[in-house]
PDB file of C-alpha atoms and ligand atoms in Angstrom:
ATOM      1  CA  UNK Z 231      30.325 -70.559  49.179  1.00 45.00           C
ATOM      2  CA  UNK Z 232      33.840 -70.205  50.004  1.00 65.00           C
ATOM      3  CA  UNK Z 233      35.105 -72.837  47.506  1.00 93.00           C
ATOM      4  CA  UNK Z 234      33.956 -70.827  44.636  1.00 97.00           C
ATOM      5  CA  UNK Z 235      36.905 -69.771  43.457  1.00 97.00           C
ATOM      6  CA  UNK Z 236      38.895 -72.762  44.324  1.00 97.00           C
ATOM      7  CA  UNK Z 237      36.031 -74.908  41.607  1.00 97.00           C
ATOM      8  CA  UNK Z 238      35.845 -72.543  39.575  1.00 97.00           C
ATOM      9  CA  UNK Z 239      39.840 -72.172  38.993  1.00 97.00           C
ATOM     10  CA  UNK Z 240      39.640 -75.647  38.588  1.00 96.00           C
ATOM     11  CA  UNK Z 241      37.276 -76.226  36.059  1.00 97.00           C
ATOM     12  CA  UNK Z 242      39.121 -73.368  34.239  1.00 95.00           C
ATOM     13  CA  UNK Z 243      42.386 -75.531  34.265  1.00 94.00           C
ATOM     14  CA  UNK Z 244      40.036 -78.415  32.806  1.00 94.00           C
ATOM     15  CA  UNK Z 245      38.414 -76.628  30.319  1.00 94.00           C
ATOM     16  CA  UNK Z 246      41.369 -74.545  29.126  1.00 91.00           C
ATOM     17  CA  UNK Z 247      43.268 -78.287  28.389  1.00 89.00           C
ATOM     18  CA  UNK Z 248      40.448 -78.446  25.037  1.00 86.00           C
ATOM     19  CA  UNK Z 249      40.523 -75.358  24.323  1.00 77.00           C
ATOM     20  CA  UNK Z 250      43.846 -76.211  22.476  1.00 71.00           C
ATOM     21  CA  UNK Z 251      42.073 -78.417  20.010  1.00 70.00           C
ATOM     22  CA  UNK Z 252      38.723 -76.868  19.752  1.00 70.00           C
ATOM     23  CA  UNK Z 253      38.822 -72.785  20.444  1.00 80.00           C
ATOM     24  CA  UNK Z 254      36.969 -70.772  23.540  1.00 90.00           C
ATOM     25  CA  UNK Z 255      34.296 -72.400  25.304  1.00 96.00           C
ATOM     26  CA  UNK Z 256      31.755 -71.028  27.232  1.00 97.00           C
ATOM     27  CA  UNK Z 257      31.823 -71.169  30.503  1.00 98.00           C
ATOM     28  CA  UNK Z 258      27.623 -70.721  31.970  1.00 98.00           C
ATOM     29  CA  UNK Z 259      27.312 -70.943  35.728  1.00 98.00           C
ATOM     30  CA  UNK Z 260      23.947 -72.274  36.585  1.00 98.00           C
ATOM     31  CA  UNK Z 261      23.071 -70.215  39.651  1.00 98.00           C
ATOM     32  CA  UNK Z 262      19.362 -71.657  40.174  1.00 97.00           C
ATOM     33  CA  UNK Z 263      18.702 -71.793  43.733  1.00 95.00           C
ATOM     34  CA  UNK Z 264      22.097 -70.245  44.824  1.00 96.00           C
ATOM     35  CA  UNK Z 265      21.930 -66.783  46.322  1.00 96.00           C
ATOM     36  CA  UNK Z 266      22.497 -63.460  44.953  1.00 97.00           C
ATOM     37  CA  UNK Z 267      26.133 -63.210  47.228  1.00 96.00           C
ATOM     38  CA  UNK Z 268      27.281 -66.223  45.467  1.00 97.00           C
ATOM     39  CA  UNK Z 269      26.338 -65.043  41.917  1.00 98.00           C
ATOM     40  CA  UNK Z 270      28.488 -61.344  43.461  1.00 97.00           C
ATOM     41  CA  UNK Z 271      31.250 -64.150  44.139  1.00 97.00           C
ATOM     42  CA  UNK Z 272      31.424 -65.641  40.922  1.00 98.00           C
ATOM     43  CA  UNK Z 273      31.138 -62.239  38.906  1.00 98.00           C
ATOM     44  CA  UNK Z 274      33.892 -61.231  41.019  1.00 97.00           C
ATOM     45  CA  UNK Z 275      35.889 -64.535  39.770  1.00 97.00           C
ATOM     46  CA  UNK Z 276      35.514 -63.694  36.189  1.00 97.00           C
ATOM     47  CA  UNK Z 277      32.500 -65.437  35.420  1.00 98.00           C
ATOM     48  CA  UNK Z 278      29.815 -63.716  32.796  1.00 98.00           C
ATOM     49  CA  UNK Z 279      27.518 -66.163  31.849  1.00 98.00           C
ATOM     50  CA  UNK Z 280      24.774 -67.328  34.353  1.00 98.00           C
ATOM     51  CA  UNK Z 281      22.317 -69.556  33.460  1.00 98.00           C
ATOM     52  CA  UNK Z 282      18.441 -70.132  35.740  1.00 98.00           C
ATOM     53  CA  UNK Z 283      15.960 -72.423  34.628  1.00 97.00           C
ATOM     54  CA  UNK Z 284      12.962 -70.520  36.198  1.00 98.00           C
ATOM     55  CA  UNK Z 285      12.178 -66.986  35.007  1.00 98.00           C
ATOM     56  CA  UNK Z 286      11.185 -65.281  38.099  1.00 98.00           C
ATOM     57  CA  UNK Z 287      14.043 -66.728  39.578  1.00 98.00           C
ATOM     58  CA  UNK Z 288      15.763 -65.019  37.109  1.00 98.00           C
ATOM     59  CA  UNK Z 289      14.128 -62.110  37.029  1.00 98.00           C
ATOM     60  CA  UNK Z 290      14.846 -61.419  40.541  1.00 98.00           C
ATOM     61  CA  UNK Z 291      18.439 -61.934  40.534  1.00 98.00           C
ATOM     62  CA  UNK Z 292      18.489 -59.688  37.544  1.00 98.00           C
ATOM     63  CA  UNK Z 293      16.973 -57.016  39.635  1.00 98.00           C
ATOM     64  CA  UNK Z 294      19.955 -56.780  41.521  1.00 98.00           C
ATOM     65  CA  UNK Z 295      22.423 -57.976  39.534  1.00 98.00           C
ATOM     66  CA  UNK Z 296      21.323 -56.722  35.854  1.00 96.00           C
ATOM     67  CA  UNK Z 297      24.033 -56.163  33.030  1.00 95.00           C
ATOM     68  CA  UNK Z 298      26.831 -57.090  35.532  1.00 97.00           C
ATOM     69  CA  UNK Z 299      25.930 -60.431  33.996  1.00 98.00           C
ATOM     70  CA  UNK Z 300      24.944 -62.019  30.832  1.00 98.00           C
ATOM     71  CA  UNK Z 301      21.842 -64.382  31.501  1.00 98.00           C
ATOM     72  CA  UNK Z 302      21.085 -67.571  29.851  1.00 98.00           C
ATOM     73  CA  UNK Z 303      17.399 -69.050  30.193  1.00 98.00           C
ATOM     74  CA  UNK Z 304      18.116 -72.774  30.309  1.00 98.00           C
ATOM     75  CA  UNK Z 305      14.923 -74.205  31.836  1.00 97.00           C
ATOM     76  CA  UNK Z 306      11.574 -74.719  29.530  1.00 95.00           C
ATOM     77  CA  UNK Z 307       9.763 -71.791  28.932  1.00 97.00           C
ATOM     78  CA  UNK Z 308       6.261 -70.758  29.159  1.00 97.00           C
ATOM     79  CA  UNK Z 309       4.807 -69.176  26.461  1.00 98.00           C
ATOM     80  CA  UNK Z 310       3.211 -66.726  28.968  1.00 98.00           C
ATOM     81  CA  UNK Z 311       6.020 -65.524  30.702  1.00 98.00           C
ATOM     82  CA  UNK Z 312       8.050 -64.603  27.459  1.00 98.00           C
ATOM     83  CA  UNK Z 313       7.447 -60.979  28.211  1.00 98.00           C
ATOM     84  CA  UNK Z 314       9.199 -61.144  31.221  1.00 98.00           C
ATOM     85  CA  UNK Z 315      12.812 -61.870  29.980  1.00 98.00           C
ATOM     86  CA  UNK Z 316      12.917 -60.855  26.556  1.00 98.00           C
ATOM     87  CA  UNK Z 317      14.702 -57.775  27.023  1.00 98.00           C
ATOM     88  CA  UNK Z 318      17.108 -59.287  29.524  1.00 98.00           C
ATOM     89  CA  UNK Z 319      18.780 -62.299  28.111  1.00 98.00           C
ATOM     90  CA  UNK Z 320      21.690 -63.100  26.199  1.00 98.00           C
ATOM     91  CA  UNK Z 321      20.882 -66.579  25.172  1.00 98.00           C
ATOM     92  CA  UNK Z 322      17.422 -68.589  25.455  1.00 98.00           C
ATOM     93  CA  UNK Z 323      18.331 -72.423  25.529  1.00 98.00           C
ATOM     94  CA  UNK Z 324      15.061 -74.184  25.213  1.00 98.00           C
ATOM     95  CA  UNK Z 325      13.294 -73.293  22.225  1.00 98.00           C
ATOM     96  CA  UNK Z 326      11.927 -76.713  21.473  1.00 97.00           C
ATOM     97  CA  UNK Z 327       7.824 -75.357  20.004  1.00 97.00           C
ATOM     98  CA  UNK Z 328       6.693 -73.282  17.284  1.00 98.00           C
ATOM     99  CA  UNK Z 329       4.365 -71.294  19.888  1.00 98.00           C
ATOM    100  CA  UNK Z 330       6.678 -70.553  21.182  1.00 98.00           C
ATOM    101  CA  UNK Z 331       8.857 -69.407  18.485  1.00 98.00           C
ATOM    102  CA  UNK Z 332       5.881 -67.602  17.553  1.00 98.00           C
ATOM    103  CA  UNK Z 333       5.638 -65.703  20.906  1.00 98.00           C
ATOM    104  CA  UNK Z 334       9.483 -64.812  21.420  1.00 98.00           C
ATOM    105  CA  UNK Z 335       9.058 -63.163  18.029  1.00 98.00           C
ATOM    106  CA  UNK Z 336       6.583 -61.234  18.928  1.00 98.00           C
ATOM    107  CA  UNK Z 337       7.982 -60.096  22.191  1.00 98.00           C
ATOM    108  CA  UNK Z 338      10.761 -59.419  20.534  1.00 98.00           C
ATOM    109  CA  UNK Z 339       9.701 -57.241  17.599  1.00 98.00           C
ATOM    110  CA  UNK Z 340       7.785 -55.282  20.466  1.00 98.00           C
ATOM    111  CA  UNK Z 341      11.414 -54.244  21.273  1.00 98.00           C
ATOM    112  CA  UNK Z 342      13.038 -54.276  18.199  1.00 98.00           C
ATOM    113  CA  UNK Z 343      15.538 -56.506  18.740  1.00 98.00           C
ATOM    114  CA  UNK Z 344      16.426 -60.048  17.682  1.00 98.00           C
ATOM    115  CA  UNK Z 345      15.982 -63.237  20.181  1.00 98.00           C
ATOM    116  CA  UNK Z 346      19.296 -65.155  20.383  1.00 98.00           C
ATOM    117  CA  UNK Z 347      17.740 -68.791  20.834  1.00 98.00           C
ATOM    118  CA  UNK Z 348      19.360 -71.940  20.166  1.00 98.00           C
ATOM    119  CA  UNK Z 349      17.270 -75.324  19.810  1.00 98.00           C
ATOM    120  CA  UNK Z 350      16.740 -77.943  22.494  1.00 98.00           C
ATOM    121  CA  UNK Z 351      16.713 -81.744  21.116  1.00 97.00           C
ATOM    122  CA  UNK Z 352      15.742 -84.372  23.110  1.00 95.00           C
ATOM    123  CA  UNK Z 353      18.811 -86.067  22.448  1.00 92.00           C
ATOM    124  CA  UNK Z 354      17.925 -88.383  25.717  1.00 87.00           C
ATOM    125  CA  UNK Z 355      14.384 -89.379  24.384  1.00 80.00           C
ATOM    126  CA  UNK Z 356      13.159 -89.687  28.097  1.00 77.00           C
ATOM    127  CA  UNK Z 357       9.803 -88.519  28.218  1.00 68.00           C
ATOM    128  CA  UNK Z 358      10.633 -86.606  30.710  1.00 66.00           C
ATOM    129  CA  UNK Z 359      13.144 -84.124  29.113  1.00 68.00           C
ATOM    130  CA  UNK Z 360      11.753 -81.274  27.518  1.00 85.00           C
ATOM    131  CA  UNK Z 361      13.178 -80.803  23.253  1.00 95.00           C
ATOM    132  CA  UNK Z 362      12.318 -81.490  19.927  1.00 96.00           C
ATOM    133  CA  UNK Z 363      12.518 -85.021  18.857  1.00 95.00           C
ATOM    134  CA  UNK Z 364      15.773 -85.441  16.835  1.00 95.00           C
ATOM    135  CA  UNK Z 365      13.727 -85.983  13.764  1.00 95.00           C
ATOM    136  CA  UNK Z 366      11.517 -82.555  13.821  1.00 97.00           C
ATOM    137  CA  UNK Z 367      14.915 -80.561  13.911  1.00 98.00           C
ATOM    138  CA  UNK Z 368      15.424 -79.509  10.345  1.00 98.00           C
ATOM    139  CA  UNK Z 369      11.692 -78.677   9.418  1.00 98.00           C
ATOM    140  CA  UNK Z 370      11.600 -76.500  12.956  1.00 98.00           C
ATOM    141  CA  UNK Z 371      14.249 -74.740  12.060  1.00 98.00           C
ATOM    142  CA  UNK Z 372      13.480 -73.878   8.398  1.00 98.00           C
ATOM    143  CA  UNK Z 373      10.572 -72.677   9.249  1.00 98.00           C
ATOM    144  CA  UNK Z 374      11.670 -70.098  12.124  1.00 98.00           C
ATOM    145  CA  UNK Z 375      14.308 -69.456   9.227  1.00 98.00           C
ATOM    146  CA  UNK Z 376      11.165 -68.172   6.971  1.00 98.00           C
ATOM    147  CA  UNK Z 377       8.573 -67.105   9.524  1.00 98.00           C
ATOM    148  CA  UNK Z 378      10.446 -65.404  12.516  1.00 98.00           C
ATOM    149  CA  UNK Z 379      12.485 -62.485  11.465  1.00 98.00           C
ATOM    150  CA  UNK Z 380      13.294 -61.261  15.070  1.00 98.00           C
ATOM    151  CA  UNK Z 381      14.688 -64.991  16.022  1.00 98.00           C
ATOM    152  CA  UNK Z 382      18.136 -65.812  15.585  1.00 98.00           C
ATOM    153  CA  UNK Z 383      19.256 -69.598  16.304  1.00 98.00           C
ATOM    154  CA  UNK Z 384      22.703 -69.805  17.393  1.00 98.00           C
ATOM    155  CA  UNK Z 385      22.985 -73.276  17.729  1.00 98.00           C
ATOM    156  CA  UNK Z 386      21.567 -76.400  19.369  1.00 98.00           C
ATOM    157  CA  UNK Z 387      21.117 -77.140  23.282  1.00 98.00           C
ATOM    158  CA  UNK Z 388      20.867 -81.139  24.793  1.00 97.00           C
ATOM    159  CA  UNK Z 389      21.042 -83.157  28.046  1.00 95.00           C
ATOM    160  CA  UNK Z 390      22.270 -86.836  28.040  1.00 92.00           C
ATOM    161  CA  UNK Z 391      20.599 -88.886  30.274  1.00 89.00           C
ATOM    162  CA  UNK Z 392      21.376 -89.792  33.612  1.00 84.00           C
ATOM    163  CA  UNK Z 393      23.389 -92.856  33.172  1.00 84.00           C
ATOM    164  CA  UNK Z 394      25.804 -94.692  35.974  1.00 83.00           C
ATOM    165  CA  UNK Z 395      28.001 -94.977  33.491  1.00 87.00           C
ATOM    166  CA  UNK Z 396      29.152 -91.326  31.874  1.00 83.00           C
ATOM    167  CA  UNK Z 397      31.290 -92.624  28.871  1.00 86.00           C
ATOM    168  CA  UNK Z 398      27.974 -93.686  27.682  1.00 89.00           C
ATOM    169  CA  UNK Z 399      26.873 -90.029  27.278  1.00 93.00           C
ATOM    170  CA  UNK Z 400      29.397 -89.838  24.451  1.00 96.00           C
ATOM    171  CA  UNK Z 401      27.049 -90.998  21.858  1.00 95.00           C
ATOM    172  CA  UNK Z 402      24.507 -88.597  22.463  1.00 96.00           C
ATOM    173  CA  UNK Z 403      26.613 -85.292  22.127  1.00 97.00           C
ATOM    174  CA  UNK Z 404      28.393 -86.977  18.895  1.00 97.00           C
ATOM    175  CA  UNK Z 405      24.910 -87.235  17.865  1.00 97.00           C
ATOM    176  CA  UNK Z 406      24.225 -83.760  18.408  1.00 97.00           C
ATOM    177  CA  UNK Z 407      27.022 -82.319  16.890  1.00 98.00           C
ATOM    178  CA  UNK Z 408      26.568 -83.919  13.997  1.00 98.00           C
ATOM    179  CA  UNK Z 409      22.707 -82.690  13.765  1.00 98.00           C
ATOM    180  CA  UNK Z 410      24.311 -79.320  14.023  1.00 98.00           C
ATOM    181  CA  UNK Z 411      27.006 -79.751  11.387  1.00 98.00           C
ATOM    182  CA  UNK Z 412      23.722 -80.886   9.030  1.00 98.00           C
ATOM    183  CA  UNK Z 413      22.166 -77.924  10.092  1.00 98.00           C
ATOM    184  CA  UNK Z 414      25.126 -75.754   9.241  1.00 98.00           C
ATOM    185  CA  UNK Z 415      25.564 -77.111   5.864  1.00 98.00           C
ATOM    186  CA  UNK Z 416      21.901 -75.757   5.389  1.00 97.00           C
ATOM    187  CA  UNK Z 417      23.264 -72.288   5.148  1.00 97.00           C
ATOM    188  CA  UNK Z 418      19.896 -71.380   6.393  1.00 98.00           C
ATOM    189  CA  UNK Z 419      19.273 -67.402   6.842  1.00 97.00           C
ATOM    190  CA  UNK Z 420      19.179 -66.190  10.655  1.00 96.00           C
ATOM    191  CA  UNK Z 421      20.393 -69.574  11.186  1.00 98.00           C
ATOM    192  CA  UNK Z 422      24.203 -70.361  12.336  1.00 98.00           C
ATOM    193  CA  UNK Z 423      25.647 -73.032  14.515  1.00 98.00           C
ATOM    194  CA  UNK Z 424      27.906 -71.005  16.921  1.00 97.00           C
ATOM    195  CA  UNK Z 425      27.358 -72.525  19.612  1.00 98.00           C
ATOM    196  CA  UNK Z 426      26.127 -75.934  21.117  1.00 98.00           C
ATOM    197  CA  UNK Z 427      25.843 -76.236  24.767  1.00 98.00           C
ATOM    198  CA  UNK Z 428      25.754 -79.276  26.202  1.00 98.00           C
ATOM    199  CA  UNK Z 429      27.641 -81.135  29.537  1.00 97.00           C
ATOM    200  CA  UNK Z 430      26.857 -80.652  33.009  1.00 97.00           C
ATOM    201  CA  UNK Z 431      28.535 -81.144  36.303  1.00 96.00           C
ATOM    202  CA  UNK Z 432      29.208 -84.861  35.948  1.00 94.00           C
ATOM    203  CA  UNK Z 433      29.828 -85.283  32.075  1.00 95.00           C
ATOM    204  CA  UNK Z 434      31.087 -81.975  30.736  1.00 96.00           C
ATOM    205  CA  UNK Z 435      34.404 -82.649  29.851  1.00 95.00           C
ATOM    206  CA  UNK Z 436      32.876 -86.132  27.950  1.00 96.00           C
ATOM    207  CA  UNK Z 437      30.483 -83.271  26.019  1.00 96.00           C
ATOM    208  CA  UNK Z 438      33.326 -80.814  25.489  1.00 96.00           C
ATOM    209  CA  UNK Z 439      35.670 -83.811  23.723  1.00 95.00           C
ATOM    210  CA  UNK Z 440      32.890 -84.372  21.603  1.00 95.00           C
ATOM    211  CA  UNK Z 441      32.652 -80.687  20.271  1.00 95.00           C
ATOM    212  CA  UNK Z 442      30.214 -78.858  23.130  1.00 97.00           C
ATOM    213  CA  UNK Z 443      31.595 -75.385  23.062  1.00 97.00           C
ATOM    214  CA  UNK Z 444      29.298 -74.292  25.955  1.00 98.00           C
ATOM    215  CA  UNK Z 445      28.797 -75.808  29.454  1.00 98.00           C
ATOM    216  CA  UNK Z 446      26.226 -75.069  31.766  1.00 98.00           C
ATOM    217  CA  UNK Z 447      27.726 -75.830  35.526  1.00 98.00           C
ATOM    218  CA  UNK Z 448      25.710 -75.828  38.351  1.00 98.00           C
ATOM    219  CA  UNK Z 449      26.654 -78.181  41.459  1.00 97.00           C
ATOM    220  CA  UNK Z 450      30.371 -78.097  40.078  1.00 97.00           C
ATOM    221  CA  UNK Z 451      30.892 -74.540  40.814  1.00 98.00           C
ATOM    222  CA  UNK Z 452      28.640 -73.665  43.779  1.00 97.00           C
ATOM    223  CA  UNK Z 453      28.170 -76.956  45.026  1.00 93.00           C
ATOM    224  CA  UNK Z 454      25.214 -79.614  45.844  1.00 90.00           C
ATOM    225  CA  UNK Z 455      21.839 -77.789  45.536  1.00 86.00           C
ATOM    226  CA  UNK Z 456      19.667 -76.608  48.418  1.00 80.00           C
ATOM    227  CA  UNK Z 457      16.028 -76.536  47.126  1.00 71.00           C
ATOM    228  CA  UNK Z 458      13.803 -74.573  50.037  1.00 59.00           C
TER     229      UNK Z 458
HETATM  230  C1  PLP B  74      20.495 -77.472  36.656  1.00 66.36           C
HETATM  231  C2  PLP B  74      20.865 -77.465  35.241  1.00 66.36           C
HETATM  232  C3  PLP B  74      22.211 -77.559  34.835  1.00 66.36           C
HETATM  233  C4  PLP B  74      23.371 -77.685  35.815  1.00 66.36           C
HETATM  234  O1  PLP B  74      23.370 -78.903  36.455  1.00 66.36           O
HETATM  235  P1  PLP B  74      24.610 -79.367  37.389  1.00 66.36           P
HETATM  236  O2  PLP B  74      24.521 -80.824  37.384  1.00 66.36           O
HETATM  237  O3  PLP B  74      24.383 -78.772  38.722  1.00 66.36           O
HETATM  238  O4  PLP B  74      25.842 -78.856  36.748  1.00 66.36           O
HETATM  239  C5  PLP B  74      22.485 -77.520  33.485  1.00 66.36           C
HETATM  240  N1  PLP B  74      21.504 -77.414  32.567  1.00 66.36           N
HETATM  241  C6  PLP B  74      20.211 -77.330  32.909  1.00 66.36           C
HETATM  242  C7  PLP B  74      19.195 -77.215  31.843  1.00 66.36           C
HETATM  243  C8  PLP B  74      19.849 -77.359  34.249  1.00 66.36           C
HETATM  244  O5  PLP B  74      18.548 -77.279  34.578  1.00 66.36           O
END
């Protein structure tokens, strides 16, 4: 806990040697399964973005935490539990179904606001990754574009797959960006490409060379993960 600052200055030195070339990039510390004293830690650090993958997790840090940070839902999403975090995210990264399209839009209209979202591909095409096949992308999106009103997409979300060797990562965020330069070109309403977040721990600063303008850190920042 006490190296937080020391990663995180680090990763700030790292990430501040693209931003040259490329313009800000979002810095998301993934806090799942780190305590609330660490999240205090980071806030204190400068970080706003956090990022949890489970929604009660996230719920409960918000509890204590609440505007103090901005929170990203990075993890798949049940349709059912919607309710619970629609009012208190920034950012949901895993839209990847029309159900649940269908069901943010709701939730949201209940509050009269508009759902930032941006799309998950399966850029990986494991099986076991959660995303829209690469293919279903464009139809998806034009028809959130003419159905959801309350939905805006921001952009695209992916995860390379675990490889032993990282520079082969590369070709699946240059996929992705192109997908969302396609997308852009669209000029689809509610639709914008602002951000795409993809790199990890081990292979952001591959993603970030090949146009990822949002990382989501987790082990790199707090360190190796403690599941109880
Ligand atoms: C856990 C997680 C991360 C962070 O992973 P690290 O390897 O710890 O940086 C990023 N994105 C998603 C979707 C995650 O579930």
């Amino acid at each position: 806990m006490n190296h937080i600052e020391e990663n995180l200055s680090k990763i700030k030195t790292s990430l501040d040697s693209f931003k040259e070339s490329g313009g800000d990039i979002c810095l998301i510390a993934v806090s799942k399964t780190v305590g609330v004293e660490s999240v205090e830690k980071a806030i204190e650090c400068g970080v706003e973005n956090f990022g949890e993958n489970k929604v009660q997790e996230l719920v409960k840090k918000y509890d204590v935490i609440g505007d103090r940070a901005k929170w990203h839902l990075i993890g798949s999403l049940q349709t059912n539990k919607v309710k619970y975090i629609i009012d208190k995210v920034e950012l949901i990264h895993s839209l990847d179904r029309d159900s649940l399209a269908k069901e943010i839009n709701k939730r949201a209209k209940d509050h009269e606001i508009v759902s930032n979202c941006l799309v998950q591909v399966n850029i990986s095409k494991e099986d076991s990754k959660h995303g829209l096949d690469e293919s279903q992308v464009v139809s998806f999106v034009k028809n959130i574009s003419e159905k959801y009103g309350n939905i805006r997409i921001r952009g695209l979300m992916g995860m390379a797959p675990f490889l032993n060797d990282k520079q082969e990562s590369r070709r699946y965020f240059r996929r992705l960006k192109e997908l969302s330069k396609e997308l852009e070109a669209l000029n689809l309403k509610n639709i914008s490409m602002d951000y795409l977040s993809m790199g990890m721990s081990n292979d952001y600063e591959i993603a970030v060379a090949e146009g990822s303008n949002m990382v989501r850190l987790g082990t790199s920042i707090f360190g190796a993960r403690q599941y109880k």
